[in-house]
PDB file of C-alpha atoms and ligand atoms in Angstrom:
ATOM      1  CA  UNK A 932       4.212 -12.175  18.393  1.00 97.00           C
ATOM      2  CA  UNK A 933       3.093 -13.655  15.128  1.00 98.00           C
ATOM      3  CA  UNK A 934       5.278 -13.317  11.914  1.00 98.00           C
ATOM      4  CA  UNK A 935       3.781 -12.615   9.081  1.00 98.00           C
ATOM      5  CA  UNK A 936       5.813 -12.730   5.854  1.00 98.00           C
ATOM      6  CA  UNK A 937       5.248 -11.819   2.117  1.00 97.00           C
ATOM      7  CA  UNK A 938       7.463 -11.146  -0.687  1.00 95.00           C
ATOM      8  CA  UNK A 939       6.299  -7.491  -0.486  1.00 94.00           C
ATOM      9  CA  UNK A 940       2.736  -5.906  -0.018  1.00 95.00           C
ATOM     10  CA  UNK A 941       0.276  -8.389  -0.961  1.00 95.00           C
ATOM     11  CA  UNK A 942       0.964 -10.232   2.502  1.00 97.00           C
ATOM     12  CA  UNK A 943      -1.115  -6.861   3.999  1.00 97.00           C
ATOM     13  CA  UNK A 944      -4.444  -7.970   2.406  1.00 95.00           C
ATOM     14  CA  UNK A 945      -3.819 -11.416   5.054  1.00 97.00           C
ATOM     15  CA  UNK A 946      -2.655  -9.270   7.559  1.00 98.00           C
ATOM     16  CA  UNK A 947      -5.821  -7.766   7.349  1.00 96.00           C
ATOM     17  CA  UNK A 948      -8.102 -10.635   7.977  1.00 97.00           C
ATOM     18  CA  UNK A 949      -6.033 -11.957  10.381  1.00 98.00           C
ATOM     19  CA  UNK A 950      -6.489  -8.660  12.630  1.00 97.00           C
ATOM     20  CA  UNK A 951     -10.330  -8.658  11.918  1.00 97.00           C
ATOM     21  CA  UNK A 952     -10.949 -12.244  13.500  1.00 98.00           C
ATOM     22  CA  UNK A 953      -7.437 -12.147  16.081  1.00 98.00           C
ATOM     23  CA  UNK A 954      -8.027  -8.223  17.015  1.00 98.00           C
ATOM     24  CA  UNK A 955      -6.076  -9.314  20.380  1.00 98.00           C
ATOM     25  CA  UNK A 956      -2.697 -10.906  18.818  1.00 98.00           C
ATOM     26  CA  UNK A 957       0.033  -9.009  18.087  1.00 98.00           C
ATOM     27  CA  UNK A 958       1.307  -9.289  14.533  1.00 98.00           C
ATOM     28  CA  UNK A 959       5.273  -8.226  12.961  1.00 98.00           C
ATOM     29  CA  UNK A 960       4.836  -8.226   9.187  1.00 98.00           C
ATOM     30  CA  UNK A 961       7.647  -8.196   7.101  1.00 98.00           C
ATOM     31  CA  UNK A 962       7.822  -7.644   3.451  1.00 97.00           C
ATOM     32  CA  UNK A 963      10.588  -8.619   1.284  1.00 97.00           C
ATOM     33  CA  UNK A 964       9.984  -5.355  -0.919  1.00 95.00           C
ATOM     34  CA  UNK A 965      13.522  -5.133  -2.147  1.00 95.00           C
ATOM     35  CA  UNK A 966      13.467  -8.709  -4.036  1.00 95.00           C
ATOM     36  CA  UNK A 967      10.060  -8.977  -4.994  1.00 93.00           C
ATOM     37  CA  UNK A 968       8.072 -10.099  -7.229  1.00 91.00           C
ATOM     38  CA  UNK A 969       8.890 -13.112  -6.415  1.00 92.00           C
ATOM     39  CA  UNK A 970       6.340 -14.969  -8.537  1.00 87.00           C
ATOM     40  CA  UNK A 971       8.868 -15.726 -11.651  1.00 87.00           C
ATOM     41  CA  UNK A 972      12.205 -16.483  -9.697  1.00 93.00           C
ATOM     42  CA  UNK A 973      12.931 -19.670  -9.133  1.00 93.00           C
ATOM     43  CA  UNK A 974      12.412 -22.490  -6.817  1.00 93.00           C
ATOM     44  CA  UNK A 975      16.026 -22.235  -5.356  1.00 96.00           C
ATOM     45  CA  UNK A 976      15.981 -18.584  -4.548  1.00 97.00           C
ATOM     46  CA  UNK A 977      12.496 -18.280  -3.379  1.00 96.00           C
ATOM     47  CA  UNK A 978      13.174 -20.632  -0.577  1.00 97.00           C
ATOM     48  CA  UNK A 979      16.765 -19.097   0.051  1.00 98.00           C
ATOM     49  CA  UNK A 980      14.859 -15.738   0.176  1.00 98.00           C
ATOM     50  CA  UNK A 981      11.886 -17.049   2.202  1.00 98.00           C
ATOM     51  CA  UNK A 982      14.005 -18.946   5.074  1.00 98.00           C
ATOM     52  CA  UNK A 983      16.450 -15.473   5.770  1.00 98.00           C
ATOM     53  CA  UNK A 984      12.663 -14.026   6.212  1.00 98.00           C
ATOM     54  CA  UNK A 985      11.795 -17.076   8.236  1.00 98.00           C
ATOM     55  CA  UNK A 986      15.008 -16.169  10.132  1.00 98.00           C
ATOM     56  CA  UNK A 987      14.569 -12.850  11.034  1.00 98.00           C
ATOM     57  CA  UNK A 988      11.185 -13.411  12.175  1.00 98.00           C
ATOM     58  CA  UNK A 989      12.473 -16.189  14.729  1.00 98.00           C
ATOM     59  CA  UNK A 990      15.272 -13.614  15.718  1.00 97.00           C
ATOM     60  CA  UNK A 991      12.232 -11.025  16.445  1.00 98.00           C
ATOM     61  CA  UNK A 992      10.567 -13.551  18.765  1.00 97.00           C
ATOM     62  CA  UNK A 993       7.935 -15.112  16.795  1.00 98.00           C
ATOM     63  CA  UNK A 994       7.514 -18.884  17.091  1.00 98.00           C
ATOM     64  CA  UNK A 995       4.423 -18.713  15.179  1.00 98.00           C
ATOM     65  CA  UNK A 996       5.089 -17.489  11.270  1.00 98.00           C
ATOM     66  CA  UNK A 997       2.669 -17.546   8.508  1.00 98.00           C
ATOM     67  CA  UNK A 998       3.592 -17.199   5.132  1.00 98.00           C
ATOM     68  CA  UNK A 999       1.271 -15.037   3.796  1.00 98.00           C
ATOM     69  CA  UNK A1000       2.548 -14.957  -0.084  1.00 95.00           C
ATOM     70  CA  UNK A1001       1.527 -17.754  -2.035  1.00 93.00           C
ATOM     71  CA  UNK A1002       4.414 -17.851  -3.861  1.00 91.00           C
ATOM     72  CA  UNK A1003       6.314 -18.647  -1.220  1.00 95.00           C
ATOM     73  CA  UNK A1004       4.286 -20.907   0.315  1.00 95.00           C
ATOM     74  CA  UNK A1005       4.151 -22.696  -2.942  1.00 92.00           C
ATOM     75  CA  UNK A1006       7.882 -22.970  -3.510  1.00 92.00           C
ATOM     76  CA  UNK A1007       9.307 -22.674   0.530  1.00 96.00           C
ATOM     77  CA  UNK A1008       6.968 -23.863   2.998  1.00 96.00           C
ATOM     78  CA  UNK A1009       7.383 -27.394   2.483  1.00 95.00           C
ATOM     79  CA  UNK A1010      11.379 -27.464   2.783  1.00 97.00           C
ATOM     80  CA  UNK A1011      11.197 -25.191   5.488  1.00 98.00           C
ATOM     81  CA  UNK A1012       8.837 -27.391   7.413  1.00 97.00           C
ATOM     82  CA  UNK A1013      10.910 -30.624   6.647  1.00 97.00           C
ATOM     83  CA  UNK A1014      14.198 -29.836   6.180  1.00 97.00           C
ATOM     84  CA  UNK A1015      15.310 -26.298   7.824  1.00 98.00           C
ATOM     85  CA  UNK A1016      13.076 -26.259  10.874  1.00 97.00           C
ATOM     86  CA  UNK A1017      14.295 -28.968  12.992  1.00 95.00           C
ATOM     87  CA  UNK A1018      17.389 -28.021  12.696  1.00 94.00           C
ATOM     88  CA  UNK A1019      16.691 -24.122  13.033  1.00 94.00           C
ATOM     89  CA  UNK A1020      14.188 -24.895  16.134  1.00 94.00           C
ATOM     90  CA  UNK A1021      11.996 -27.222  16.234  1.00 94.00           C
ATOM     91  CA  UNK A1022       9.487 -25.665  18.623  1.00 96.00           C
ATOM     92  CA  UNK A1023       8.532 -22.579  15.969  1.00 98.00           C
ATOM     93  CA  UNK A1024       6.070 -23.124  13.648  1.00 98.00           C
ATOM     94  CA  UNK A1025       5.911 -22.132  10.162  1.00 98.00           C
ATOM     95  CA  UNK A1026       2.706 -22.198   8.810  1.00 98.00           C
ATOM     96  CA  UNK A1027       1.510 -21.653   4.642  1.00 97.00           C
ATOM     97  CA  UNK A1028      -1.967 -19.898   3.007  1.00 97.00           C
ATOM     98  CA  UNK A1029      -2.650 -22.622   0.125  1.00 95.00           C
ATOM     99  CA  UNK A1030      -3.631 -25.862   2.375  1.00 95.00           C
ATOM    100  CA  UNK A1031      -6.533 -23.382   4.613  1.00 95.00           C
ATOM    101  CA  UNK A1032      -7.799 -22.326   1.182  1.00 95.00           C
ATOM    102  CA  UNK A1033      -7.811 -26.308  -0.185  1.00 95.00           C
ATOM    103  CA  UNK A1034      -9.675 -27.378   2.535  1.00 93.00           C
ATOM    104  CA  UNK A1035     -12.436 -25.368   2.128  1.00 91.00           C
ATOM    105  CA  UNK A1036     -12.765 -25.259  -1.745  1.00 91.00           C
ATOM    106  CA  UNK A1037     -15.456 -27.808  -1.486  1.00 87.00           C
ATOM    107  CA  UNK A1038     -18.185 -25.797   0.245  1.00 91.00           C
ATOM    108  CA  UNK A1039     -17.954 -23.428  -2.323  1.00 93.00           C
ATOM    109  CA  UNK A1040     -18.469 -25.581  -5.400  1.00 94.00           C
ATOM    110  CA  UNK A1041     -21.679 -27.439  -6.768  1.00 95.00           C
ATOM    111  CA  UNK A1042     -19.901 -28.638 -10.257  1.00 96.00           C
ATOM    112  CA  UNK A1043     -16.965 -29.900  -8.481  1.00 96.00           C
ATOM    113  CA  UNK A1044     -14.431 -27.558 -11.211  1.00 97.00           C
ATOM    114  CA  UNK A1045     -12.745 -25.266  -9.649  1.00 97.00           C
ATOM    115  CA  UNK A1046      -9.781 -22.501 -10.987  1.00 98.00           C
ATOM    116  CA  UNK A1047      -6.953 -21.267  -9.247  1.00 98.00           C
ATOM    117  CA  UNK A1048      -5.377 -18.117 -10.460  1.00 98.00           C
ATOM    118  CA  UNK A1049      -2.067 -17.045  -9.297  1.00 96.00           C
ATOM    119  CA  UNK A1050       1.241 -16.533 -10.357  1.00 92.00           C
ATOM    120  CA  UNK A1051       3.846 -18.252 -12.523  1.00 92.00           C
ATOM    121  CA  UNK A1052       5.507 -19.595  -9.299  1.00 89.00           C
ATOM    122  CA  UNK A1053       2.301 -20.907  -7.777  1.00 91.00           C
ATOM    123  CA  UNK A1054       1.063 -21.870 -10.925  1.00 95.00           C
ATOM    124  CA  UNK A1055       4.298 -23.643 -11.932  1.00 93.00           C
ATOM    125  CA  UNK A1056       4.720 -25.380  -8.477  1.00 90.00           C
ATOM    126  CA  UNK A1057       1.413 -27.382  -9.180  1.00 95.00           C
ATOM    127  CA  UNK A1058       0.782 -27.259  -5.332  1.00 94.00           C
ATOM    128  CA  UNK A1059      -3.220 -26.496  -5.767  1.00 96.00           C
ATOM    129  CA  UNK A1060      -3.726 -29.177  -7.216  1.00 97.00           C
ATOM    130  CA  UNK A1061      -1.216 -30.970  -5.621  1.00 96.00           C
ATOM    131  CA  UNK A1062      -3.043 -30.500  -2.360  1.00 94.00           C
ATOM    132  CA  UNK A1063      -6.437 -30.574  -3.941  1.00 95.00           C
ATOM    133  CA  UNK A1064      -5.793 -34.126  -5.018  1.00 95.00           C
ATOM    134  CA  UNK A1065      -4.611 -34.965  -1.828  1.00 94.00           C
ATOM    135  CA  UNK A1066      -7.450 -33.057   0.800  1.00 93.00           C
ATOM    136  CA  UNK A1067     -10.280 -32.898  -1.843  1.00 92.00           C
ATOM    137  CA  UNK A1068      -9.989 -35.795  -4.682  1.00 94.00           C
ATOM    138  CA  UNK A1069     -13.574 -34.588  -5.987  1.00 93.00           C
ATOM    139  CA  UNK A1070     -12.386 -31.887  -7.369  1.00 96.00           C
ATOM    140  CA  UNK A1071     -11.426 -31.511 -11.028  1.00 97.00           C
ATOM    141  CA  UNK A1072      -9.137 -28.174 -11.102  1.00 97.00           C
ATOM    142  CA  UNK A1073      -7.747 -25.927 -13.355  1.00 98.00           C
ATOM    143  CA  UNK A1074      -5.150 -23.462 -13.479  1.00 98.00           C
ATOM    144  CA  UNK A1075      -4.260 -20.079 -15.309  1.00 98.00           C
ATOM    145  CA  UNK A1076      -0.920 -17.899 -14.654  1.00 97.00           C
ATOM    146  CA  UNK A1077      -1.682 -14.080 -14.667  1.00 97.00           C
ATOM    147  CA  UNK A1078       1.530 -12.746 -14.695  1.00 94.00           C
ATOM    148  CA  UNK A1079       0.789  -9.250 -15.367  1.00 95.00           C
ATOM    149  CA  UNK A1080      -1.643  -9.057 -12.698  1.00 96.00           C
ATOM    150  CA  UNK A1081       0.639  -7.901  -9.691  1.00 93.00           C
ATOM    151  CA  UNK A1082       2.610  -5.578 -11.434  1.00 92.00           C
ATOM    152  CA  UNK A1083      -0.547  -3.679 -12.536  1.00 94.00           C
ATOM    153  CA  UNK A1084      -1.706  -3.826  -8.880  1.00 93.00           C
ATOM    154  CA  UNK A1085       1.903  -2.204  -7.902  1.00 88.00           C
ATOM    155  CA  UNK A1086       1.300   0.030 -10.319  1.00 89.00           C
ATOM    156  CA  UNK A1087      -1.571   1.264  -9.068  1.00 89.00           C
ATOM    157  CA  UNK A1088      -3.699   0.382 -12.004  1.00 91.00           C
ATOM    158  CA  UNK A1089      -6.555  -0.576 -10.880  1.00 91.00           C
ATOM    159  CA  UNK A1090      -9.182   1.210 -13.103  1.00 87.00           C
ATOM    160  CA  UNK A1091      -7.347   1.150 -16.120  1.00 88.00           C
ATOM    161  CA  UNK A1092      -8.282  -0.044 -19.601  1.00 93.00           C
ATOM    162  CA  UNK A1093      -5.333  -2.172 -19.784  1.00 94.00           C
ATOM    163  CA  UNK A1094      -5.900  -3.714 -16.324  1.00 96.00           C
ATOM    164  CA  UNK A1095      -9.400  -5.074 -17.992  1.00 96.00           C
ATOM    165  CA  UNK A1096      -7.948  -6.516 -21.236  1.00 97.00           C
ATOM    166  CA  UNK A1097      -5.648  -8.577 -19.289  1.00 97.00           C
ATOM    167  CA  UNK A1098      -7.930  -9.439 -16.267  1.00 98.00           C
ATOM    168  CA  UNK A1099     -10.363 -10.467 -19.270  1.00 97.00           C
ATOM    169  CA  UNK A1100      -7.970 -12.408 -21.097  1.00 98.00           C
ATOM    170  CA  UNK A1101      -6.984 -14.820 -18.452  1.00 98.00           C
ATOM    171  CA  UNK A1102     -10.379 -15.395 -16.646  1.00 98.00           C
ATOM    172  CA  UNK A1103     -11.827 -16.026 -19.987  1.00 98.00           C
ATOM    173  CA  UNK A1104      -8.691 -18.471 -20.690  1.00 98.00           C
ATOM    174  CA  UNK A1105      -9.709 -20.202 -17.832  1.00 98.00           C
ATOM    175  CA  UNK A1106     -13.062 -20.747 -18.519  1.00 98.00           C
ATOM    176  CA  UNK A1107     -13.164 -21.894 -21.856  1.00 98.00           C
ATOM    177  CA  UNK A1108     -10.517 -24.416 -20.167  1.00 98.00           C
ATOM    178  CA  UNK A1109     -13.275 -25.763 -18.519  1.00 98.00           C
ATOM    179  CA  UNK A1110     -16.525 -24.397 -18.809  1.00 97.00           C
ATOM    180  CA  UNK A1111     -17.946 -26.301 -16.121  1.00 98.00           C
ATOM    181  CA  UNK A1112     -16.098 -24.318 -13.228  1.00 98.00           C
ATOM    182  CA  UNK A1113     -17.935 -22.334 -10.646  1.00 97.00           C
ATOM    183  CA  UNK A1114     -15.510 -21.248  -8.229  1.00 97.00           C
ATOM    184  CA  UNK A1115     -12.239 -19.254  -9.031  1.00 98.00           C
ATOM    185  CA  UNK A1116      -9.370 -18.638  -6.079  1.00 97.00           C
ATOM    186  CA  UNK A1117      -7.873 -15.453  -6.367  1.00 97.00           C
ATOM    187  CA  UNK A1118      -4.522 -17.415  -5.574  1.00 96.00           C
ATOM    188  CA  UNK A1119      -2.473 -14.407  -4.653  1.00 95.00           C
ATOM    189  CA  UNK A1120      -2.445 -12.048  -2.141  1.00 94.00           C
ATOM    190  CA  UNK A1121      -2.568  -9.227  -4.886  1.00 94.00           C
ATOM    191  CA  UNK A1122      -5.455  -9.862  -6.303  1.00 96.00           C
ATOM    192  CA  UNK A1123      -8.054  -8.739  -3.346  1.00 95.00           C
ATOM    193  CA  UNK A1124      -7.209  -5.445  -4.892  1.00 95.00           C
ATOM    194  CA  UNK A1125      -8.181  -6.560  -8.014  1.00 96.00           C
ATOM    195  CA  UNK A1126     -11.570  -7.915  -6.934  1.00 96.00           C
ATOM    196  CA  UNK A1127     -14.012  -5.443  -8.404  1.00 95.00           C
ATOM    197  CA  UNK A1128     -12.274  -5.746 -12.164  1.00 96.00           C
ATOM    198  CA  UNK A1129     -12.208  -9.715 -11.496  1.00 97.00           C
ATOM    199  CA  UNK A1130     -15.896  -9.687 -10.954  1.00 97.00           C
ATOM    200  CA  UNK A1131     -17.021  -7.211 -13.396  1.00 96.00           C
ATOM    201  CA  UNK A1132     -15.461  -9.611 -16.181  1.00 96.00           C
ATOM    202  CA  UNK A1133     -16.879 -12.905 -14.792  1.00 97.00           C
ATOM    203  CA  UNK A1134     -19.997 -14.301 -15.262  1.00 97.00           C
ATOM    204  CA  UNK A1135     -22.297 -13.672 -11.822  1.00 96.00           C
ATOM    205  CA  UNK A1136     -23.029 -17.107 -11.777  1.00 96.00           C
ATOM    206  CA  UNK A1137     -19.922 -18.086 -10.684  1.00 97.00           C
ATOM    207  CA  UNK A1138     -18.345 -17.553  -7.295  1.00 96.00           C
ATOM    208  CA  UNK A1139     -14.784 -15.728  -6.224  1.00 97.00           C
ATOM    209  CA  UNK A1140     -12.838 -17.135  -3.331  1.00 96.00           C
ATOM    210  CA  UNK A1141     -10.337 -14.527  -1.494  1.00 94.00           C
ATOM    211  CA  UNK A1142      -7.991 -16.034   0.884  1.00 95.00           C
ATOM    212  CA  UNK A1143      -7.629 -13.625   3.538  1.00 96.00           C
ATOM    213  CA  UNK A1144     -11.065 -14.892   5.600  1.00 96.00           C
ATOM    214  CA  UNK A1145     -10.271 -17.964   5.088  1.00 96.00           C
ATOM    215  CA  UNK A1146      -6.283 -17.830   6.194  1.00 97.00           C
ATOM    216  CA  UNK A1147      -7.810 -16.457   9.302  1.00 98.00           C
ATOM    217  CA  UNK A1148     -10.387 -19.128   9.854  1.00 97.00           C
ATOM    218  CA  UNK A1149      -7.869 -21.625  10.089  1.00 97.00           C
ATOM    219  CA  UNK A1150      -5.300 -19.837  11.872  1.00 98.00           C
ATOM    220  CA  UNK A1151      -7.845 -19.313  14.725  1.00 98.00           C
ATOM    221  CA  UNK A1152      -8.673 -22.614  14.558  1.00 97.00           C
ATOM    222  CA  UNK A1153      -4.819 -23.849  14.485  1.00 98.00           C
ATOM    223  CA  UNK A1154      -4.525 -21.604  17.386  1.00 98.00           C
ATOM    224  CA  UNK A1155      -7.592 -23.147  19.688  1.00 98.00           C
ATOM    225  CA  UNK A1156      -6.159 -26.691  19.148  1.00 98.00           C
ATOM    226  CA  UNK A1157      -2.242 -25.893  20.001  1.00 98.00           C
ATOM    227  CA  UNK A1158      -2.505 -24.419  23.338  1.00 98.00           C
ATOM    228  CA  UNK A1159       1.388 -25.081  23.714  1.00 97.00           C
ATOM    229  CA  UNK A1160       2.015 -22.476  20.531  1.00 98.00           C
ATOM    230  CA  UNK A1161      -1.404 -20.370  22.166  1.00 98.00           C
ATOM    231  CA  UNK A1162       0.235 -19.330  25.374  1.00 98.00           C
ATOM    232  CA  UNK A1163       3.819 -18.168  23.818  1.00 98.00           C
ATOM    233  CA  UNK A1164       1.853 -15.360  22.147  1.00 98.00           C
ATOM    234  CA  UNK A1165       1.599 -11.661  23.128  1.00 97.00           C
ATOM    235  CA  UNK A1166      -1.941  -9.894  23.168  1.00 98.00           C
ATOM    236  CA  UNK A1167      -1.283  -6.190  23.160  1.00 98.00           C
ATOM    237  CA  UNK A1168      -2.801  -6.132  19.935  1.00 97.00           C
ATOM    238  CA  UNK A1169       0.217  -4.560  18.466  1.00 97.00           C
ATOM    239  CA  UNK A1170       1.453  -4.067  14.740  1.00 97.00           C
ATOM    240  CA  UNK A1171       5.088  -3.846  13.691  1.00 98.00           C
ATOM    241  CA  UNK A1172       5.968  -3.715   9.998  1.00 98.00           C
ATOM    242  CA  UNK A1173       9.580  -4.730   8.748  1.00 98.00           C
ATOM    243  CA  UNK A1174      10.302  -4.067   5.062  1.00 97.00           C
ATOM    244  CA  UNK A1175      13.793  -4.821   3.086  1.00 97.00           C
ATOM    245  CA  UNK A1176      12.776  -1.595   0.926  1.00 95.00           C
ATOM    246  CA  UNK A1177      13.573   1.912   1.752  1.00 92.00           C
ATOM    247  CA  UNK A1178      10.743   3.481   4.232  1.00 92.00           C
ATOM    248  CA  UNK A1179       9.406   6.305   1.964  1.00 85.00           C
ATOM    249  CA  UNK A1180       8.981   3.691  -0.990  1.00 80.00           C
ATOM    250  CA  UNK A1181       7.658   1.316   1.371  1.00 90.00           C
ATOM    251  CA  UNK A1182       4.584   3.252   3.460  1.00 89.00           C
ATOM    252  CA  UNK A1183       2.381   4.863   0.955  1.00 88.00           C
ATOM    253  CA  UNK A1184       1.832   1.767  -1.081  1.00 91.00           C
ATOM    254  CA  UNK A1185       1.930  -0.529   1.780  1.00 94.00           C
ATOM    255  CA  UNK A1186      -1.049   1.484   3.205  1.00 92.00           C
ATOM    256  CA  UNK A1187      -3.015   1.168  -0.224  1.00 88.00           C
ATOM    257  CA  UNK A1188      -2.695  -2.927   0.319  1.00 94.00           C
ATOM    258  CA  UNK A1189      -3.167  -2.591   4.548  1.00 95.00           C
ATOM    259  CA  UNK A1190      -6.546  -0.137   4.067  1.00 92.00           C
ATOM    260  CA  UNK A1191      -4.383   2.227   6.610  1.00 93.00           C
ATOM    261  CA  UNK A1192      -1.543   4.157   7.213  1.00 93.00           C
ATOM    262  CA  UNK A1193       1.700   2.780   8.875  1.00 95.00           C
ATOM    263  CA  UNK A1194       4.537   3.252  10.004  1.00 94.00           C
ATOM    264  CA  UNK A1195       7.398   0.400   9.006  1.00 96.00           C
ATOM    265  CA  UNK A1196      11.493  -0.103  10.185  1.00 97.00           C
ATOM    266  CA  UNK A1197      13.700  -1.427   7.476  1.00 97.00           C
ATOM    267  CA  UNK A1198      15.418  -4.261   7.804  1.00 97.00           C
ATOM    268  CA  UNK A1199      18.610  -6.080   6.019  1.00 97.00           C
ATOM    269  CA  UNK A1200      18.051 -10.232   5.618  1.00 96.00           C
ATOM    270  CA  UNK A1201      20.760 -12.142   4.777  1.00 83.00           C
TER     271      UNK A1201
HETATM  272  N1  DGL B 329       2.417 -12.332  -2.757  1.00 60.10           N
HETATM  273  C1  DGL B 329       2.619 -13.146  -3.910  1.00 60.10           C
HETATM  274  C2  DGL B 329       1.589 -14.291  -3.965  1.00 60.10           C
HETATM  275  O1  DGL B 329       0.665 -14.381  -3.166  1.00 60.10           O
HETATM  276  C3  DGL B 329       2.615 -12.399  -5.215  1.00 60.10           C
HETATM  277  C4  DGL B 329       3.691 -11.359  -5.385  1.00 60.10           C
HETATM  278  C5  DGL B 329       5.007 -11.858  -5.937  1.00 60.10           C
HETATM  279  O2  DGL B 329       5.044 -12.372  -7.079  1.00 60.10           O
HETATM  280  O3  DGL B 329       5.980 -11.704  -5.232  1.00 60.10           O
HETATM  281  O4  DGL B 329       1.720 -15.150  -4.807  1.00 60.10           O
END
């Protein structure tokens, strides 16, 4: 079983790439729908947050979780790797969605500028360009908050005239930032809803990256070269979905961000 975690919904829009390329695993999401957003909390209670999700996942028999929230991979991933796992267990793996997405920035851009949008808390962290320095020191990056992006998704706003003033405002931020960019990460697992809007108010010339496909590149390719983690893994290709909200808050919207309906089981973390 592979755990799958997100503050709330936006961790569905992974889920969904992951299923497309590993139709065969079988995958327990859990979204932390009663806390979230998690995107302006801070550093502290994101990773407290994250590691009872971490938890629970272990307790539900994955050794294999991924982190599908950038926010939390921004803030939690690292301490959790380092600090909580070995003593937690030090078999299970715990794996993030910002360091696939790095690594493969580079085939996408000619100029060599690149923007990340995401939230305050990935934003904040500086771990793009943290990790582009480190994996791709070519690349000259720039970031822009959009903090009023995932509520609008949540609200269902998709079409709406306000959605476009602020999806304007911050991609044109961004550019006039640096005018030389050519490649913009949709740096939250949100904004795959938001994709039409995002490219409607961008100029065609330049291109938008969405994390799912590439998440499940890398986990496929994690997978083929840790046989060990590999054989611990069920293949039923069976979904579970865990959610900290209340069920009939939880399925309708969670649907809207899986492309499906589903059924989910609440769940308490502590
Ligand atoms: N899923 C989060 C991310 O990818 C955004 C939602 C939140 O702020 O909790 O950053």
């Amino acid at each position: 079983l592979i755990g799958v975690f997100d503050s709330g919904y936006g961790g569905l829009t992974i889920l969904r790439e992951l299923e497309k390329l590993l139709p065969e695993y079988d995958f327990l999401y859990l979204g932390d729908n009663a806390r979230s957003p998690y995107g302006g909390r801070s550093y502290e209670t994101i990773h407290r947050y994250t590691l009872e999700a971490v938890k629970a996942l272990f307790d539900h028999g994955c050794p294999l979780v991924i982190l599908a929230c950038n926010t939390a991979s921004a803030r939690a991933l690292r301490t959790i790797q380092q600090k909580d796992l070995p003593g937690l267990n030090p078999q299970n793996r715990v794996l993030g969605i910002i360091r696939p997405c790095v690594e493969k920035l580079g085939e996408y851009s000619l100029s060599g500028h690149v923007g990340i949008l995401g939230t305050e808390g990935t934003v904040n962290s500086l771990s793009y360009p943290i990790e582009l320095k480190n994996l791709q020191p070519g690349l000259t990056v720039a970031q822009e908050a959009c903090p009023m992006w995932v509520p609008l998704v949540e609200n269902m706003e998709l079409k709406g005239s306000g959605t476009r003033y602020f999806v304007r405002k911050h991609i044109d931020r961004i550019l006039n930032s640096d005018p030389l960019i050519d490649t913009l990460v949709m740096a939250c697992t949100h904004y795959p809803l938001l994709e039409n809007i995002i490219a409607a108010n961008t100029p065609k010339s330049i291109k938008l990256v969405s994390q799912g496909p590439l998440v499940a590149e890398s986990l496929k390719d994690y997978l083929s070269r840790h046989p060990e983690m590999d054989e611990k893994l069920s293949k039923l290709g069976k979904r579970r979905f865990l959610t900290t909200e209340s069920l009939e808050n939880f399925e309708e919207k969670a649907s809207y961000f899986y492309g499906k309906t589903l059924n989910a089981s609440h769940i308490e973390l502590s």
